[in-house]
Short mmCIF file of C-alpha atoms and ligand atoms in Angstrom, two decimals:
data_model
loop_
_atom_site.label_atom_id
_atom_site.label_comp_id
_atom_site.label_asym_id
_atom_site.label_seq_id
_atom_site.Cartn_x
_atom_site.Cartn_y
_atom_site.Cartn_z
CA MET A 566 4.63 -32.36 -3.17
CA GLU A 567 6.01 -28.79 -2.83
CA THR A 568 2.60 -27.31 -2.54
CA LYS A 569 1.54 -29.61 0.28
CA LYS A 570 3.97 -27.76 2.86
CA LYS A 571 2.97 -25.31 4.72
CA ASP A 572 3.95 -21.12 4.32
CA ILE A 573 6.38 -20.67 7.51
CA ARG A 574 5.79 -17.21 7.53
CA ALA A 575 1.71 -17.92 7.69
CA LEU A 576 2.81 -19.06 11.62
CA THR A 577 2.68 -16.35 14.23
CA LYS A 578 5.75 -16.54 16.66
CA ASP A 579 3.50 -18.79 19.17
CA GLN A 580 2.51 -21.28 16.92
CA LEU A 581 6.23 -21.57 15.92
CA ARG A 582 7.46 -22.04 19.31
CA GLU A 583 4.45 -24.47 19.86
CA PHE A 584 5.55 -26.45 17.02
CA PHE A 585 9.27 -26.71 18.25
CA VAL A 586 7.80 -27.84 21.52
CA LYS A 587 5.74 -30.52 19.66
CA GLU A 588 8.98 -31.60 17.69
CA GLY A 589 10.65 -32.16 21.33
CA ASP A 590 12.88 -29.00 21.08
CA LYS A 591 12.99 -25.60 22.75
CA ALA A 592 10.32 -22.73 22.22
CA PHE A 593 13.16 -20.71 22.04
CA ARG A 594 14.04 -22.27 18.42
CA GLY A 595 10.72 -20.70 17.46
CA ASN A 596 12.18 -17.20 18.22
CA GLN A 597 15.77 -18.06 16.57
CA VAL A 598 13.42 -18.73 13.56
CA TYR A 599 11.26 -16.02 13.80
CA GLU A 600 14.14 -13.74 13.65
CA TRP A 601 15.77 -15.29 10.40
CA LEU A 602 12.45 -15.14 8.87
CA TRP A 603 11.33 -11.34 9.74
CA SER A 604 14.31 -9.29 10.90
CA LYS A 605 17.27 -10.97 8.87
CA GLY A 606 14.68 -11.77 5.73
CA ALA A 607 16.16 -15.34 5.35
CA HIS A 608 14.99 -16.53 1.65
CA SER A 609 15.99 -20.09 2.66
CA PHE A 610 16.31 -22.74 5.66
CA GLU A 611 20.15 -23.03 4.74
CA ASP A 612 20.83 -19.38 5.81
CA MET A 613 20.02 -20.08 9.07
CA THR A 614 23.40 -20.67 10.28
CA ASN A 615 22.80 -21.25 13.97
CA ILE A 616 20.28 -23.77 13.63
CA SER A 617 21.75 -27.10 13.52
CA LEU A 618 21.73 -28.79 10.07
CA GLU A 619 19.22 -31.50 11.41
CA THR A 620 16.78 -29.10 12.41
CA ARG A 621 17.26 -27.33 9.29
CA HIS A 622 16.52 -30.21 7.11
CA MET A 623 13.50 -30.60 9.50
CA LEU A 624 12.24 -27.54 8.65
CA GLN A 625 12.83 -28.07 4.92
CA ASP A 626 10.38 -31.44 5.09
CA ASN A 627 7.85 -29.58 6.86
CA PHE A 628 7.37 -25.81 5.49
CA VAL A 629 8.27 -23.43 2.32
CA ILE A 630 9.71 -20.24 2.60
CA ASN A 631 7.31 -18.39 -0.28
CA HIS A 632 9.90 -15.60 -0.72
CA ILE A 633 8.96 -13.15 -3.59
CA HIS A 634 11.92 -12.46 -6.49
CA VAL A 635 12.29 -9.19 -8.43
CA ASP A 636 11.73 -10.17 -11.90
CA THR A 637 12.56 -7.14 -13.34
CA MET A 638 13.69 -3.72 -12.11
CA GLN A 639 13.41 -0.39 -14.33
CA LYS A 640 15.30 2.58 -13.51
CA SER A 641 13.90 6.16 -14.49
CA ASN A 642 15.39 9.31 -15.40
CA ASP A 643 14.27 10.63 -12.32
CA GLY A 644 15.81 7.99 -9.81
CA THR A 645 12.62 6.18 -9.65
CA ILE A 646 12.61 2.45 -9.81
CA LYS A 647 10.13 -0.06 -10.21
CA ASN A 648 10.14 -3.61 -9.42
CA ALA A 649 7.86 -6.51 -11.12
CA VAL A 650 7.59 -8.80 -8.22
CA ARG A 651 7.09 -12.56 -9.17
CA LEU A 652 4.92 -14.52 -6.25
CA HIS A 653 5.73 -18.33 -5.35
CA ASP A 654 2.52 -18.76 -7.80
CA GLY A 655 4.08 -17.28 -10.74
CA LEU A 656 1.70 -14.13 -10.68
CA ILE A 657 3.46 -10.49 -10.55
CA VAL A 658 2.79 -7.35 -8.76
CA GLU A 659 4.61 -4.26 -8.87
CA SER A 660 6.41 -2.00 -6.45
CA VAL A 661 8.08 1.05 -6.35
CA LEU A 662 11.06 3.02 -4.78
CA ILE A 663 10.42 6.92 -5.22
CA PRO A 664 13.09 9.27 -4.12
CA THR A 665 13.31 12.51 -3.10
CA LYS A 666 15.79 15.18 -1.29
CA SER A 667 14.29 14.17 2.12
CA ARG A 668 12.99 10.74 1.82
CA THR A 669 12.74 7.33 -0.19
CA THR A 670 9.05 6.16 0.01
CA ALA A 671 8.29 2.62 -0.88
CA CYS A 672 4.89 2.47 -2.87
CA VAL A 673 3.89 -1.09 -2.36
CA SER A 674 0.69 -3.41 -3.81
CA SER A 675 -1.74 -5.13 -1.34
CA GLN A 676 -3.49 -7.48 -4.18
CA VAL A 677 -2.75 -9.05 -6.98
CA GLY A 678 -5.06 -6.92 -9.47
CA CYS A 679 -7.90 -4.96 -8.02
CA SER A 680 -11.44 -5.81 -7.52
CA LEU A 681 -12.60 -1.89 -7.81
CA ASP A 682 -13.29 -0.27 -11.10
CA CYS A 683 -11.93 3.29 -11.35
CA ARG A 684 -11.84 3.87 -14.64
CA PHE A 685 -8.56 6.56 -14.82
CA CYS A 686 -6.46 3.34 -13.66
CA ALA A 687 -4.51 0.98 -15.06
CA THR A 688 -4.79 -1.66 -12.28
CA SER A 689 -8.64 -1.42 -12.57
CA ARG A 690 -8.05 -3.39 -16.06
CA LEU A 691 -6.83 -6.54 -14.39
CA LYS A 692 -9.38 -8.21 -12.43
CA ARG A 693 -8.55 -9.27 -9.01
CA MET A 694 -6.60 -12.51 -8.87
CA ARG A 695 -5.74 -12.99 -5.22
CA ASN A 696 -4.96 -10.94 -1.89
CA LEU A 697 -1.18 -10.47 -0.88
CA ASN A 698 0.09 -12.46 2.09
CA PRO A 699 1.40 -10.57 4.78
CA ASP A 700 4.89 -12.01 4.07
CA GLU A 701 4.56 -10.92 0.46
CA ILE A 702 3.60 -7.28 1.43
CA PHE A 703 6.63 -7.32 3.66
CA ASP A 704 9.01 -8.86 1.31
CA GLN A 705 8.43 -6.11 -1.44
CA VAL A 706 9.55 -3.22 1.38
CA VAL A 707 12.38 -5.38 1.99
CA ALA A 708 13.59 -5.44 -1.42
CA ILE A 709 12.83 -1.59 -1.71
CA ASP A 710 14.95 -1.51 0.99
CA LYS A 711 17.84 -2.89 -0.31
CA GLU A 712 17.37 -1.22 -3.60
CA SER A 713 17.38 2.47 -1.56
CA ARG A 714 20.97 1.46 0.27
CA LEU A 715 22.35 0.17 -2.71
CA TYR A 716 21.42 3.11 -5.28
CA HIS A 717 20.55 5.74 -2.94
CA ASP A 718 22.97 5.41 -0.10
CA ARG A 719 20.10 5.42 2.52
CA PRO A 720 17.59 3.25 3.86
CA LEU A 721 13.91 3.36 3.08
CA SER A 722 12.41 6.21 5.21
CA ASN A 723 8.32 5.99 4.18
CA ILE A 724 6.00 3.34 3.15
CA VAL A 725 2.45 4.21 0.86
CA PHE A 726 -0.15 1.31 0.25
CA MET A 727 -0.78 3.18 -3.33
CA GLY A 728 0.28 0.18 -5.85
CA MET A 729 -1.74 -2.35 -7.13
CA GLY A 730 -5.26 -3.02 -5.27
CA GLU A 731 -7.45 -1.80 -2.65
CA PRO A 732 -5.59 -2.27 0.86
CA LEU A 733 -8.72 -2.09 2.77
CA MET A 734 -10.30 -4.92 0.94
CA ASN A 735 -7.40 -6.79 2.12
CA TYR A 736 -7.18 -5.61 5.36
CA ASN A 737 -6.03 -8.12 7.99
CA ASN A 738 -3.23 -9.22 5.99
CA VAL A 739 -2.26 -5.42 5.32
CA LEU A 740 -2.46 -4.95 9.35
CA ARG A 741 -0.34 -7.70 9.51
CA ALA A 742 2.31 -6.92 7.28
CA ILE A 743 2.32 -3.42 8.98
CA ASP A 744 2.77 -5.10 12.48
CA LYS A 745 5.94 -6.76 11.03
CA ILE A 746 7.26 -3.69 9.15
CA THR A 747 6.71 -1.98 12.41
CA SER A 748 7.71 -4.25 14.90
CA ASP A 749 11.22 -4.55 16.59
CA GLU A 750 11.02 -8.06 15.55
CA GLY A 751 10.79 -6.86 11.65
CA LEU A 752 12.16 -3.87 10.31
CA GLY A 753 11.02 -1.26 13.49
CA MET A 754 9.89 1.46 11.14
CA SER A 755 7.65 3.71 12.64
CA PRO A 756 3.71 3.43 11.72
CA LYS A 757 3.65 7.46 11.58
CA ARG A 758 5.78 7.21 8.15
CA ILE A 759 3.15 4.51 6.44
CA VAL A 760 0.09 5.93 4.56
CA VAL A 761 -2.62 3.46 3.50
CA SER A 762 -4.54 4.87 0.85
CA THR A 763 -8.13 3.45 0.13
CA SER A 764 -10.71 4.26 -2.49
CA GLY A 765 -12.80 4.68 0.46
CA VAL A 766 -14.57 1.59 2.47
CA PRO A 767 -16.82 2.97 5.17
CA LYS A 768 -17.20 -0.05 6.89
CA MET A 769 -13.28 -0.61 7.29
CA ILE A 770 -12.42 2.61 8.01
CA LYS A 771 -14.41 2.64 11.01
CA LYS A 772 -12.78 -0.68 11.46
CA MET A 773 -9.49 0.72 11.69
CA ALA A 774 -10.52 3.45 13.66
CA ASP A 775 -11.55 0.69 16.40
CA ASP A 776 -8.58 -1.10 16.15
CA ASP A 777 -6.77 1.95 17.11
CA VAL A 778 -4.02 1.87 14.24
CA LYS A 779 -1.24 4.24 14.53
CA PHE A 780 -0.35 4.47 10.53
CA LYS A 781 -1.90 7.17 8.46
CA LEU A 782 -5.13 7.38 6.28
CA ALA A 783 -5.35 8.76 2.84
CA VAL A 784 -8.69 8.61 0.70
CA SER A 785 -8.95 8.79 -2.94
CA LEU A 786 -11.56 11.37 -3.06
CA HIS A 787 -11.41 12.68 -6.45
CA SER A 788 -14.85 14.42 -6.46
CA ALA A 789 -17.21 15.22 -3.51
CA ILE A 790 -20.20 14.89 -5.83
CA ASP A 791 -21.87 11.50 -6.08
CA GLU A 792 -22.86 11.65 -9.63
CA VAL A 793 -19.44 12.63 -10.61
CA ARG A 794 -17.64 10.02 -8.53
CA SER A 795 -20.07 7.48 -9.43
CA SER A 796 -19.45 8.14 -13.05
CA ILE A 797 -15.61 7.83 -12.67
CA MET A 798 -15.27 5.47 -9.56
CA PRO A 799 -18.46 3.21 -9.82
CA PHE A 800 -18.19 1.36 -6.63
CA ASN A 801 -19.13 4.61 -5.14
CA GLU A 802 -23.00 3.69 -6.13
CA ASN A 803 -22.06 1.14 -3.35
CA PHE A 804 -20.10 3.38 -0.97
CA PRO A 805 -21.97 6.82 -1.44
CA LEU A 806 -20.11 10.13 -0.39
CA ALA A 807 -22.54 10.17 2.84
CA ASP A 808 -21.52 6.64 4.05
CA LEU A 809 -17.90 7.66 3.27
CA ARG A 810 -18.15 10.82 5.34
CA GLU A 811 -19.95 9.48 8.27
CA ALA A 812 -16.98 6.63 8.42
CA LEU A 813 -14.35 9.52 8.60
CA GLU A 814 -16.20 11.49 10.75
CA TYR A 815 -15.93 8.48 13.06
CA TRP A 816 -12.26 7.86 12.32
CA TYR A 817 -11.93 11.74 13.07
CA ALA A 818 -13.45 11.48 16.34
CA LYS A 819 -11.48 8.30 17.82
CA THR A 820 -7.76 9.11 16.52
CA LYS A 821 -7.83 12.80 16.01
CA ASN A 822 -5.68 12.54 12.57
CA ARG A 823 -5.96 14.73 9.89
CA ILE A 824 -7.45 13.34 6.99
CA THR A 825 -5.33 13.23 3.75
CA TYR A 826 -7.45 13.53 0.26
CA GLU A 827 -5.89 12.41 -3.08
CA TYR A 828 -7.60 14.27 -5.74
CA VAL A 829 -6.78 14.62 -9.57
CA VAL A 830 -8.36 17.43 -11.69
CA TRP A 831 -9.41 16.01 -15.11
CA LYS A 832 -10.52 18.36 -17.55
CA ASP A 833 -14.42 18.81 -18.05
CA ILE A 834 -15.04 15.90 -15.55
CA ASN A 835 -14.33 17.85 -12.08
CA ASP A 836 -12.68 21.38 -13.03
CA LYS A 837 -15.33 23.86 -12.17
CA LYS A 838 -15.97 26.07 -8.95
CA LYS A 839 -18.77 23.98 -8.02
CA ASP A 840 -16.23 20.86 -7.73
CA VAL A 841 -14.28 22.49 -5.66
CA ASP A 842 -17.30 23.95 -3.39
CA ALA A 843 -18.43 20.59 -2.94
CA LEU A 844 -14.88 19.38 -2.21
CA ILE A 845 -14.60 22.14 0.67
CA ALA A 846 -18.00 21.44 1.75
CA PHE A 847 -17.08 17.42 2.23
CA CYS A 848 -13.99 18.08 4.12
CA LYS A 849 -15.35 20.93 6.50
CA PHE A 850 -15.71 18.22 9.48
CA ALA A 851 -12.32 17.71 10.13
CA PRO A 852 -8.55 19.20 9.76
CA SER A 853 -7.76 17.99 6.10
CA LYS A 854 -5.00 18.04 3.76
CA VAL A 855 -5.73 17.80 -0.35
CA ASN A 856 -3.20 16.41 -2.22
CA LEU A 857 -3.87 17.26 -5.91
CA ILE A 858 -2.29 14.78 -7.88
CA GLU A 859 -1.18 14.75 -11.61
CA TYR A 860 -3.11 12.76 -13.78
CA ASN A 861 -0.74 9.94 -15.34
CA PRO A 862 -2.32 8.91 -18.92
CA ILE A 863 -3.18 5.13 -19.17
CA ASP A 864 -3.12 4.99 -23.19
CA ASP A 865 -6.67 5.80 -24.20
CA GLY A 866 -7.11 9.29 -23.88
CA GLU A 867 -10.60 9.50 -22.07
CA PHE A 868 -9.40 11.20 -19.37
CA GLN A 869 -6.88 14.58 -19.46
CA GLN A 870 -5.37 16.67 -16.84
CA ALA A 871 -7.26 19.74 -16.33
CA ASN A 872 -5.35 22.79 -17.30
CA SER A 873 -3.48 24.94 -14.90
CA GLN A 874 -5.76 27.58 -14.31
CA ALA A 875 -8.23 24.88 -12.67
CA ILE A 876 -5.43 23.75 -10.57
CA ASP A 877 -4.95 27.45 -9.16
CA MET A 878 -8.45 27.59 -8.70
CA TYR A 879 -8.54 24.80 -6.51
CA VAL A 880 -5.47 25.63 -4.53
CA SER A 881 -6.52 29.34 -3.91
CA MET A 882 -10.04 28.34 -2.79
CA LEU A 883 -8.70 25.60 -0.56
CA GLU A 884 -6.04 27.86 1.10
CA ARG A 885 -8.87 30.62 1.63
CA ASN A 886 -10.73 27.98 3.65
CA ASN A 887 -7.75 26.74 5.52
CA ILE A 888 -7.69 23.31 3.68
CA ILE A 889 -3.92 22.44 3.41
CA VAL A 890 -3.02 21.75 -0.25
CA THR A 891 -0.33 20.67 -2.20
CA VAL A 892 0.55 19.90 -5.93
CA ARG A 893 2.01 16.56 -6.32
CA ARG A 894 4.15 16.03 -9.69
CA SER A 895 4.25 12.51 -10.64
CA ARG A 896 7.57 10.54 -10.55
CA GLY A 897 8.87 7.68 -12.70
CA LYS A 898 6.26 8.41 -15.36
CA ASP A 899 8.89 7.28 -18.02
CA ILE A 900 8.96 3.59 -16.89
CA ASP A 901 4.91 3.92 -15.93
CA ALA A 902 5.73 3.70 -12.56
CA ALA A 903 3.57 6.60 -11.12
CA CYS A 904 -0.03 6.47 -9.69
CA GLY A 905 -2.41 4.65 -11.87
CA GLN A 906 0.15 3.11 -14.18
CA LEU A 907 0.94 -0.06 -12.43
CA ALA A 908 0.12 -3.23 -15.02
CA ASN A 909 -0.07 -0.58 -17.69
CA LYS A 910 2.20 -2.76 -20.24
CA SER A 911 2.33 -6.05 -18.84
N1 SAH B 2329 -7.08 1.47 -4.19
C1 SAH B 2329 -6.08 2.52 -3.16
C2 SAH B 2329 -4.51 2.63 -3.73
C3 SAH B 2329 -4.31 2.25 -5.36
S1 SAH B 2329 -3.91 3.87 -6.20
C4 SAH B 2329 -6.76 3.72 -3.60
O1 SAH B 2329 -7.58 3.93 -4.50
O2 SAH B 2329 -6.34 4.81 -2.83
C5 SAH B 2329 -3.41 5.30 -5.37
C6 SAH B 2329 -3.31 6.58 -6.17
O3 SAH B 2329 -3.31 6.75 -7.25
C7 SAH B 2329 -4.98 6.60 -5.71
O4 SAH B 2329 -5.12 8.00 -5.07
C8 SAH B 2329 -5.80 6.41 -7.18
O5 SAH B 2329 -6.89 7.38 -7.12
C9 SAH B 2329 -4.32 7.33 -7.67
N2 SAH B 2329 -4.40 6.71 -9.29
C10 SAH B 2329 -4.92 5.96 -9.77
N3 SAH B 2329 -4.84 6.12 -11.23
C11 SAH B 2329 -4.15 7.17 -11.40
C12 SAH B 2329 -3.92 8.09 -12.60
N4 SAH B 2329 -4.06 7.48 -13.80
N5 SAH B 2329 -3.08 8.87 -12.67
C13 SAH B 2329 -3.37 9.64 -11.25
N6 SAH B 2329 -3.29 9.09 -10.22
C14 SAH B 2329 -4.04 7.76 -10.33
#
């Protein structure tokens, strides 16, 4: 019987207002319930104390609140926290809290598993089971915000969609979640503090530009040479670099937002001068920033982090070409919470 009931958070505010009118109540009741669901994070209808008992029971008869539950929480020596989050249907995704001096970042998942096949990423070993709903994405953020306040004495400041899944392959739900996260009726966070990271789905990057989104875009590039990129990210054969670049040019023309590239340098894969030359040529069309991220081994030893000379070569050549470059150290490695390690051990 339970499963027949509708997820109340799948309704828009207007739909909720209409529902109450149909039930012979005031539309305003919809606003109250909506506030409970999205700004107060109610887990049950019982929590909605300014709603009459009778109405709460009526809601109970019609709807469910498919709230996530933090199943296990692991803490790293460096303060990073990883949550294994159980969804209403028993599936698990992971999300991570990453504290630094100046910010606390939530790294959230957008899908259960992933349909892409990046060979260096643990999540790609799990096949894609399903997309997350907007409320399931939103709940991950709320859970991390609570942990941030509890363990680090400050609210969450930033969000990155760099957990499990490809956000642009669950675009509508990601957008609706961000809408709740940024609206005053939700968490009221600034979209400028949100980064959506994609392996590069050209059509969807253009759609984002057309939708005039206000959050930031990061592209997991890893190589600007088709042959190399296809060997480590096989879906590149369907979305070759020329298409990706054309989409990014479109994005830049519309948004005038700098593009961030994520990039791991691996030994014998992309650690030569020709690789940096290709990257510089690829980036040229717009102001760019390259984050060189440390490789987090995923157990089988096929990929190895390049040596420090190779990293230094990247940094100096990029800087000489006026491309901003940062070298990122991983966080939370001891609990498999670093980039690409999610789902490593489950
Ligand atoms: N699908 C999205 C978001 C998930 S991955 C995307 O591809 O952008 C988040 C980042 O971690 C990506 O840049 C990804 O390429 C990188 N990553 C994946 N596996 C990694 C690993 N083992 N070590 C370091 N970074 C990794």
